Amino acid sequence: MSKRLFRKFIPQRQKAAIYLLIGLAMGLSVSLFLARDKIHYMQQEDVRTKPENAVVKENRNRKENRKYNFRPFDPNTVSRKELLSFGLSEKQAGNIINYREKVSRFDSVSQLRKLYCMNDFLYRQIKDYVVIRNEKESEIRSADISESGEEYVIASKENKIEDKLLLDLNRADSLEMQLIPMIGPVRARSIYKYGRLLGGYVRIEQLKEVYGIDEKVYETIKPYFTIGSGEIRKLNINTDNVKELVRHPYIDYPLARAILRFRKEYGDFKQVEDLKKIHIMYDEDYERLKPYIRLSD
């Protein structure tokens, strides 16, 4: 449509409205163009910063979620090979070894905080597994670590058993037991739990009854244990019921029923030796059960 015809046939009011619409359309187009440029710029900034933030977050999560396999250890004698087996890095293991060799002996767990490799997360994980022996024990159990990482225990032929680590079998917990050769977490828990079932060990030889301890293991670990004067938890054969009696490793269900039947027929046991009157109580079974029996409260 020509300008002449536009002026001739379009009323003045409608002309103004058309001009206004054209102006609004142009303004909207400019706004959209500018907004698109701004969005594009922000997306570019996000692309530039996102990789850096993602790396920081990934490194933080990797450090916080790292899994360690700590066992009780003395930082003054532990080998580099053992530290690496815990899940520590070469740098972290080397830091601990170098500190004790070039700076100072570890006398407290808090000294680990001085290590440049020690962050809060690692310290929280490691501190409960640190067992620091006195200098005499450390000398006896010190090791010569070869470049290959093999550990050779230096021990004089004149060393006596009382110079070595000696644990009360009824007082030591499963973490302390893992300081003994050939005792790991599984055997330590088994020894501890079996002692609780018994009511306390009365003879070192009872370690042979623990699942997973054969003659070779027993001969290795027995010099490290002693039995103190702690109280033994005993069964009352005049009042305990079948359920309470069979909890003990030395009493099976038939024997527990026989004990109750004896009480019913003859009254309370007058002496522990009365157990021998039960026909299924053999001398060997009686001798090992006797320390765990009482007649009254």
mmCIF file of C-alpha atoms in Angstrom:
data_model
loop_
_atom_site.group_PDB
_atom_site.id
_atom_site.type_symbol
_atom_site.label_atom_id
_atom_site.label_comp_id
_atom_site.label_asym_id
_atom_site.label_seq_id
_atom_site.Cartn_x
_atom_site.Cartn_y
_atom_site.Cartn_z
ATOM 1 C CA MET A 1 0.000 0.000 0.000
ATOM 2 C CA SER A 2 1.479 3.408 -0.992
ATOM 3 C CA LYS A 3 1.859 6.259 1.470
ATOM 4 C CA ARG A 4 -0.770 8.283 -0.442
ATOM 5 C CA LEU A 5 -3.385 5.554 -0.208
ATOM 6 C CA PHE A 6 -2.456 4.960 3.451
ATOM 7 C CA ARG A 7 -3.099 8.630 4.274
ATOM 8 C CA LYS A 8 -6.308 8.699 2.168
ATOM 9 C CA PHE A 9 -8.105 5.602 3.363
ATOM 10 C CA ILE A 10 -6.795 5.075 6.968
ATOM 11 C CA PRO A 11 -8.404 7.339 9.562
ATOM 12 C CA GLN A 12 -6.131 9.456 11.746
ATOM 13 C CA ARG A 13 -6.890 7.560 14.977
ATOM 14 C CA GLN A 14 -6.104 4.202 13.420
ATOM 15 C CA LYS A 15 -2.879 5.610 12.005
ATOM 16 C CA ALA A 16 -1.772 6.530 15.532
ATOM 17 C CA ALA A 17 -2.629 3.067 16.806
ATOM 18 C CA ILE A 18 -0.672 1.411 14.003
ATOM 19 C CA TYR A 19 2.366 3.592 14.680
ATOM 20 C CA LEU A 20 2.169 2.679 18.392
ATOM 21 C CA LEU A 21 2.031 -1.050 17.623
ATOM 22 C CA ILE A 22 5.020 -0.759 15.291
ATOM 23 C CA GLY A 23 6.950 1.059 18.013
ATOM 24 C CA LEU A 24 6.108 -1.557 20.626
ATOM 25 C CA ALA A 25 7.130 -4.358 18.269
ATOM 26 C CA MET A 26 10.486 -2.726 17.595
ATOM 27 C CA GLY A 27 11.076 -2.120 21.310
ATOM 28 C CA LEU A 28 10.241 -5.743 22.135
ATOM 29 C CA SER A 29 12.625 -6.971 19.431
ATOM 30 C CA VAL A 30 15.478 -4.880 20.849
ATOM 31 C CA SER A 31 14.761 -6.122 24.401
ATOM 32 C CA LEU A 32 14.777 -9.770 23.302
ATOM 33 C CA PHE A 33 18.064 -9.257 21.446
ATOM 34 C CA LEU A 34 19.728 -7.713 24.498
ATOM 35 C CA ALA A 35 18.334 -10.431 26.822
ATOM 36 C CA ARG A 36 19.658 -13.153 24.524
ATOM 37 C CA ASP A 37 23.146 -11.628 24.640
ATOM 38 C CA LYS A 38 23.035 -11.483 28.448
ATOM 39 C CA ILE A 39 21.925 -15.123 28.744
ATOM 40 C CA HIS A 40 24.672 -16.194 26.343
ATOM 41 C CA TYR A 41 27.277 -14.287 28.393
ATOM 42 C CA MET A 42 26.065 -15.859 31.668
ATOM 43 C CA GLN A 43 26.192 -19.329 30.114
ATOM 44 C CA GLN A 44 29.787 -18.726 29.043
ATOM 45 C CA GLU A 45 30.709 -17.613 32.572
ATOM 46 C CA ASP A 46 29.044 -20.716 34.024
ATOM 47 C CA VAL A 47 30.969 -22.950 31.611
ATOM 48 C CA ARG A 48 34.237 -21.312 32.660
ATOM 49 C CA THR A 49 33.610 -21.573 36.421
ATOM 50 C CA LYS A 50 31.791 -24.928 36.581
ATOM 51 C CA PRO A 51 34.815 -27.182 35.905
ATOM 52 C CA GLU A 52 36.823 -25.473 38.646
ATOM 53 C CA ASN A 53 33.981 -25.752 41.186
ATOM 54 C CA ALA A 54 33.314 -29.346 40.170
ATOM 55 C CA VAL A 55 36.976 -30.280 40.703
ATOM 56 C CA VAL A 56 37.027 -28.695 44.162
ATOM 57 C CA LYS A 57 33.790 -30.437 45.157
ATOM 58 C CA GLU A 58 34.959 -33.757 43.705
ATOM 59 C CA ASN A 59 38.281 -33.579 45.566
ATOM 60 C CA ARG A 60 36.521 -32.713 48.817
ATOM 61 C CA ASN A 61 34.063 -35.585 48.475
ATOM 62 C CA ARG A 62 36.808 -37.996 47.515
ATOM 63 C CA LYS A 63 38.769 -37.062 50.632
ATOM 64 C CA GLU A 64 35.804 -37.209 52.978
ATOM 65 C CA ASN A 65 34.506 -40.486 51.551
ATOM 66 C CA ARG A 66 37.870 -42.239 51.462
ATOM 67 C CA LYS A 67 37.758 -45.563 53.257
ATOM 68 C CA TYR A 68 40.574 -46.635 55.563
ATOM 69 C CA ASN A 69 41.258 -50.059 57.007
ATOM 70 C CA PHE A 70 42.965 -49.138 60.268
ATOM 71 C CA ARG A 71 44.131 -51.650 62.855
ATOM 72 C CA PRO A 72 45.745 -50.838 66.215
ATOM 73 C CA PHE A 73 49.345 -49.716 65.667
ATOM 74 C CA ASP A 74 52.218 -47.972 67.400
ATOM 75 C CA PRO A 75 53.386 -44.988 65.291
ATOM 76 C CA ASN A 76 56.894 -45.459 66.728
ATOM 77 C CA THR A 77 57.309 -48.958 65.259
ATOM 78 C CA VAL A 78 54.755 -49.296 62.452
ATOM 79 C CA SER A 79 56.264 -50.001 59.042
ATOM 80 C CA ARG A 80 55.634 -48.130 55.827
ATOM 81 C CA LYS A 81 54.083 -51.312 54.390
ATOM 82 C CA GLU A 82 51.549 -51.475 57.245
ATOM 83 C CA LEU A 83 50.636 -47.809 56.878
ATOM 84 C CA LEU A 84 49.984 -48.311 53.178
ATOM 85 C CA SER A 85 47.836 -51.355 53.976
ATOM 86 C CA PHE A 86 45.658 -49.083 56.144
ATOM 87 C CA GLY A 87 44.814 -47.082 53.022
ATOM 88 C CA LEU A 88 47.205 -44.179 53.570
ATOM 89 C CA SER A 89 48.948 -42.664 50.569
ATOM 90 C CA GLU A 90 52.713 -42.878 49.996
ATOM 91 C CA LYS A 91 53.038 -39.249 51.064
ATOM 92 C CA GLN A 92 51.039 -39.771 54.283
ATOM 93 C CA ALA A 93 52.947 -42.930 55.228
ATOM 94 C CA GLY A 94 56.281 -41.250 54.499
ATOM 95 C CA ASN A 95 55.282 -38.261 56.600
ATOM 96 C CA ILE A 96 54.716 -40.445 59.684
ATOM 97 C CA ILE A 97 57.972 -42.391 59.183
ATOM 98 C CA ASN A 98 60.022 -39.227 58.587
ATOM 99 C CA TYR A 99 58.572 -37.456 61.617
ATOM 100 C CA ARG A 100 59.569 -40.187 64.061
ATOM 101 C CA GLU A 101 63.011 -40.653 62.487
ATOM 102 C CA LYS A 102 64.003 -37.018 62.001
ATOM 103 C CA VAL A 103 61.869 -34.963 64.378
ATOM 104 C CA SER A 104 60.622 -36.756 67.476
ATOM 105 C CA ARG A 105 59.306 -39.934 68.995
ATOM 106 C CA PHE A 106 55.512 -40.054 69.279
ATOM 107 C CA ASP A 107 54.589 -39.761 72.957
ATOM 108 C CA SER A 108 50.929 -38.868 72.509
ATOM 109 C CA VAL A 109 48.227 -39.257 69.901
ATOM 110 C CA SER A 110 47.872 -35.491 69.619
ATOM 111 C CA GLN A 111 51.331 -35.274 68.024
ATOM 112 C CA LEU A 112 49.822 -36.680 64.871
ATOM 113 C CA ARG A 113 48.074 -33.330 64.418
ATOM 114 C CA LYS A 114 51.501 -31.766 63.758
ATOM 115 C CA LEU A 115 51.927 -33.737 60.567
ATOM 116 C CA TYR A 116 51.369 -31.712 57.417
ATOM 117 C CA CYS A 117 49.486 -34.648 55.854
ATOM 118 C CA MET A 118 47.004 -34.806 58.750
ATOM 119 C CA ASN A 119 43.625 -33.210 58.100
ATOM 120 C CA ASP A 120 40.665 -33.281 60.498
ATOM 121 C CA PHE A 121 38.913 -36.101 58.666
ATOM 122 C CA LEU A 122 41.967 -38.393 58.717
ATOM 123 C CA TYR A 123 42.738 -37.577 62.357
ATOM 124 C CA ARG A 124 39.212 -38.537 63.437
ATOM 125 C CA GLN A 125 39.601 -41.853 61.611
ATOM 126 C CA ILE A 126 43.068 -42.747 62.890
ATOM 127 C CA LYS A 127 43.220 -41.521 66.508
ATOM 128 C CA ASP A 128 41.290 -44.414 68.103
ATOM 129 C CA TYR A 129 43.683 -46.976 66.619
ATOM 130 C CA VAL A 130 46.909 -45.453 67.924
ATOM 131 C CA VAL A 131 48.517 -47.415 70.777
ATOM 132 C CA ILE A 132 51.758 -45.896 72.047
ATOM 133 C CA ARG A 133 53.970 -48.242 74.051
ATOM 134 C CA ASN A 134 56.656 -47.073 76.429
ATOM 135 C CA GLU A 135 60.207 -46.819 75.108
ATOM 136 C CA LYS A 136 61.266 -50.194 76.500
ATOM 137 C CA GLU A 137 58.432 -52.017 74.748
ATOM 138 C CA SER A 138 59.090 -50.096 71.549
ATOM 139 C CA GLU A 139 62.745 -51.086 71.553
ATOM 140 C CA ILE A 140 61.856 -54.747 71.944
ATOM 141 C CA ARG A 141 59.269 -54.588 69.186
ATOM 142 C CA SER A 142 61.225 -52.199 66.935
ATOM 143 C CA ALA A 143 61.769 -53.294 63.353
ATOM 144 C CA ASP A 144 64.362 -52.925 60.654
ATOM 145 C CA ILE A 145 62.454 -51.947 57.508
ATOM 146 C CA SER A 146 64.213 -52.794 54.258
ATOM 147 C CA GLU A 147 63.747 -50.824 51.049
ATOM 148 C CA SER A 148 61.438 -53.532 49.778
ATOM 149 C CA GLY A 149 59.085 -52.853 52.672
ATOM 150 C CA GLU A 150 59.683 -56.168 54.474
ATOM 151 C CA GLU A 151 59.700 -56.036 58.232
ATOM 152 C CA TYR A 152 62.236 -57.893 60.356
ATOM 153 C CA VAL A 153 61.609 -57.897 64.094
ATOM 154 C CA ILE A 154 64.722 -57.322 66.153
ATOM 155 C CA ALA A 155 64.528 -59.337 69.350
ATOM 156 C CA SER A 156 67.350 -60.429 71.613
ATOM 157 C CA LYS A 157 67.547 -64.082 72.676
ATOM 158 C CA GLU A 158 67.794 -62.824 76.220
ATOM 159 C CA ASN A 159 64.395 -61.127 76.112
ATOM 160 C CA LYS A 160 62.087 -62.576 78.728
ATOM 161 C CA ILE A 161 58.346 -62.918 78.435
ATOM 162 C CA GLU A 162 57.770 -60.211 81.031
ATOM 163 C CA ASP A 163 59.659 -57.768 78.779
ATOM 164 C CA LYS A 164 57.123 -58.292 75.999
ATOM 165 C CA LEU A 165 53.571 -57.150 75.593
ATOM 166 C CA LEU A 166 51.484 -59.006 78.177
ATOM 167 C CA LEU A 167 47.708 -58.677 78.302
ATOM 168 C CA ASP A 168 45.225 -59.850 80.897
ATOM 169 C CA LEU A 169 42.996 -62.206 78.927
ATOM 170 C CA ASN A 170 39.926 -61.111 80.908
ATOM 171 C CA ARG A 171 40.605 -57.375 80.778
ATOM 172 C CA ALA A 172 42.028 -56.740 77.306
ATOM 173 C CA ASP A 173 39.628 -55.504 74.661
ATOM 174 C CA SER A 174 39.617 -56.588 71.027
ATOM 175 C CA LEU A 175 41.677 -53.573 69.899
ATOM 176 C CA GLU A 176 44.506 -54.326 72.324
ATOM 177 C CA MET A 177 44.535 -57.982 71.291
ATOM 178 C CA GLN A 178 45.288 -56.982 67.707
ATOM 179 C CA LEU A 179 48.733 -55.834 68.821
ATOM 180 C CA ILE A 180 49.640 -59.507 69.199
ATOM 181 C CA PRO A 181 51.076 -61.402 66.208
ATOM 182 C CA MET A 182 48.553 -63.521 64.262
ATOM 183 C CA ILE A 183 45.576 -61.808 65.904
ATOM 184 C CA GLY A 184 43.524 -59.661 63.564
ATOM 185 C CA PRO A 185 40.057 -58.160 64.012
ATOM 186 C CA VAL A 186 38.214 -61.474 63.515
ATOM 187 C CA ARG A 187 40.287 -63.515 65.975
ATOM 188 C CA ALA A 188 40.297 -60.654 68.471
ATOM 189 C CA ARG A 189 36.505 -60.464 68.447
ATOM 190 C CA SER A 190 36.230 -64.245 68.724
ATOM 191 C CA ILE A 191 38.539 -64.358 71.760
ATOM 192 C CA TYR A 192 36.714 -61.482 73.423
ATOM 193 C CA LYS A 193 33.207 -62.878 72.796
ATOM 194 C CA TYR A 194 34.125 -66.392 73.897
ATOM 195 C CA GLY A 195 35.508 -65.018 77.156
ATOM 196 C CA ARG A 196 32.201 -63.252 77.781
ATOM 197 C CA LEU A 197 30.266 -66.452 77.097
ATOM 198 C CA LEU A 198 32.438 -68.367 79.532
ATOM 199 C CA GLY A 199 32.134 -65.758 82.233
ATOM 200 C CA GLY A 200 35.882 -65.211 82.046
ATOM 201 C CA TYR A 201 38.915 -67.322 81.205
ATOM 202 C CA VAL A 202 40.395 -69.410 84.013
ATOM 203 C CA ARG A 203 43.159 -71.052 81.954
ATOM 204 C CA ILE A 204 45.211 -69.824 78.991
ATOM 205 C CA GLU A 205 44.592 -73.204 77.372
ATOM 206 C CA GLN A 206 40.955 -72.230 76.845
ATOM 207 C CA LEU A 207 42.125 -70.171 73.878
ATOM 208 C CA LYS A 208 42.278 -73.466 71.978
ATOM 209 C CA GLU A 209 38.491 -73.637 72.254
ATOM 210 C CA VAL A 210 38.056 -70.375 70.337
ATOM 211 C CA TYR A 211 36.946 -70.845 66.755
ATOM 212 C CA GLY A 212 39.818 -70.183 64.335
ATOM 213 C CA ILE A 213 42.660 -70.806 66.771
ATOM 214 C CA ASP A 214 44.609 -73.935 65.910
ATOM 215 C CA GLU A 215 47.697 -75.294 67.645
ATOM 216 C CA LYS A 216 50.100 -73.132 65.639
ATOM 217 C CA VAL A 217 48.214 -69.926 66.390
ATOM 218 C CA TYR A 218 47.843 -70.896 70.040
ATOM 219 C CA GLU A 219 51.584 -71.495 70.496
ATOM 220 C CA THR A 220 52.284 -68.089 68.950
ATOM 221 C CA ILE A 221 49.846 -66.040 71.001
ATOM 222 C CA LYS A 222 49.903 -67.716 74.421
ATOM 223 C CA PRO A 223 53.118 -65.968 75.635
ATOM 224 C CA TYR A 224 51.345 -62.617 75.266
ATOM 225 C CA PHE A 225 48.497 -63.449 77.637
ATOM 226 C CA THR A 226 48.134 -63.829 81.340
ATOM 227 C CA ILE A 227 45.122 -64.290 83.617
ATOM 228 C CA GLY A 228 44.721 -61.830 86.452
ATOM 229 C CA SER A 229 42.651 -62.054 89.580
ATOM 230 C CA GLY A 230 39.479 -60.718 88.000
ATOM 231 C CA GLU A 231 36.125 -62.081 89.115
ATOM 232 C CA ILE A 232 34.640 -65.008 87.176
ATOM 233 C CA ARG A 233 30.915 -64.918 86.417
ATOM 234 C CA LYS A 234 29.364 -68.150 87.732
ATOM 235 C CA LEU A 235 26.156 -70.095 87.217
ATOM 236 C CA ASN A 236 23.867 -70.858 90.131
ATOM 237 C CA ILE A 237 22.908 -74.498 89.590
ATOM 238 C CA ASN A 238 20.252 -74.257 92.325
ATOM 239 C CA THR A 239 18.280 -71.380 90.799
ATOM 240 C CA ASP A 240 19.180 -70.873 87.119
ATOM 241 C CA ASN A 241 16.713 -72.171 84.545
ATOM 242 C CA VAL A 242 17.462 -74.152 81.395
ATOM 243 C CA LYS A 243 17.743 -71.050 79.209
ATOM 244 C CA GLU A 244 20.308 -69.488 81.529
ATOM 245 C CA LEU A 245 22.336 -72.693 81.870
ATOM 246 C CA VAL A 246 22.637 -73.461 78.150
ATOM 247 C CA ARG A 247 24.146 -70.052 77.459
ATOM 248 C CA HIS A 248 27.367 -71.398 78.876
ATOM 249 C CA PRO A 249 29.626 -73.127 76.304
ATOM 250 C CA TYR A 250 30.182 -76.107 78.625
ATOM 251 C CA ILE A 251 26.481 -76.911 79.153
ATOM 252 C CA ASP A 252 24.312 -78.308 76.376
ATOM 253 C CA TYR A 253 20.558 -78.754 76.515
ATOM 254 C CA PRO A 254 20.552 -82.396 77.776
ATOM 255 C CA LEU A 255 22.903 -81.500 80.635
ATOM 256 C CA ALA A 256 20.828 -78.441 81.564
ATOM 257 C CA ARG A 257 17.678 -80.600 81.680
ATOM 258 C CA ALA A 258 19.515 -83.181 83.786
ATOM 259 C CA ILE A 259 20.568 -80.503 86.309
ATOM 260 C CA LEU A 260 16.958 -79.332 86.718
ATOM 261 C CA ARG A 261 15.721 -82.902 86.987
ATOM 262 C CA PHE A 262 18.269 -83.608 89.752
ATOM 263 C CA ARG A 263 17.060 -80.528 91.654
ATOM 264 C CA LYS A 264 13.463 -81.661 91.342
ATOM 265 C CA GLU A 265 14.173 -85.187 92.570
ATOM 266 C CA TYR A 266 16.824 -84.579 95.250
ATOM 267 C CA GLY A 267 16.508 -80.893 96.158
ATOM 268 C CA ASP A 268 19.227 -78.288 95.928
ATOM 269 C CA PHE A 269 22.802 -79.235 95.272
ATOM 270 C CA LYS A 270 24.670 -79.281 98.591
ATOM 271 C CA GLN A 271 28.122 -79.137 97.051
ATOM 272 C CA VAL A 272 29.535 -78.637 93.569
ATOM 273 C CA GLU A 273 30.771 -82.243 93.531
ATOM 274 C CA ASP A 274 27.121 -83.365 93.455
ATOM 275 C CA LEU A 275 27.217 -82.642 89.722
ATOM 276 C CA LYS A 276 29.186 -85.869 89.362
ATOM 277 C CA LYS A 277 26.032 -87.766 90.381
ATOM 278 C CA ILE A 278 24.422 -86.788 87.068
ATOM 279 C CA HIS A 279 24.923 -89.782 84.777
ATOM 280 C CA ILE A 280 25.907 -87.713 81.710
ATOM 281 C CA MET A 281 28.465 -85.638 83.620
ATOM 282 C CA TYR A 282 31.894 -87.057 82.775
ATOM 283 C CA ASP A 283 34.998 -86.278 84.826
ATOM 284 C CA GLU A 284 36.584 -84.178 82.085
ATOM 285 C CA ASP A 285 33.414 -82.118 81.641
ATOM 286 C CA TYR A 286 33.086 -81.660 85.380
ATOM 287 C CA GLU A 287 36.647 -80.390 85.811
ATOM 288 C CA ARG A 288 36.329 -77.691 83.184
ATOM 289 C CA LEU A 289 32.831 -76.658 84.388
ATOM 290 C CA LYS A 290 33.624 -76.580 88.115
ATOM 291 C CA PRO A 291 35.194 -73.061 88.182
ATOM 292 C CA TYR A 292 31.963 -71.623 86.789
ATOM 293 C CA ILE A 293 29.550 -73.123 89.327
ATOM 294 C CA ARG A 294 28.132 -71.667 92.515
ATOM 295 C CA LEU A 295 25.418 -72.930 94.870
ATOM 296 C CA SER A 296 24.024 -69.694 96.279
ATOM 297 C CA ASP A 297 23.960 -65.969 95.794
#
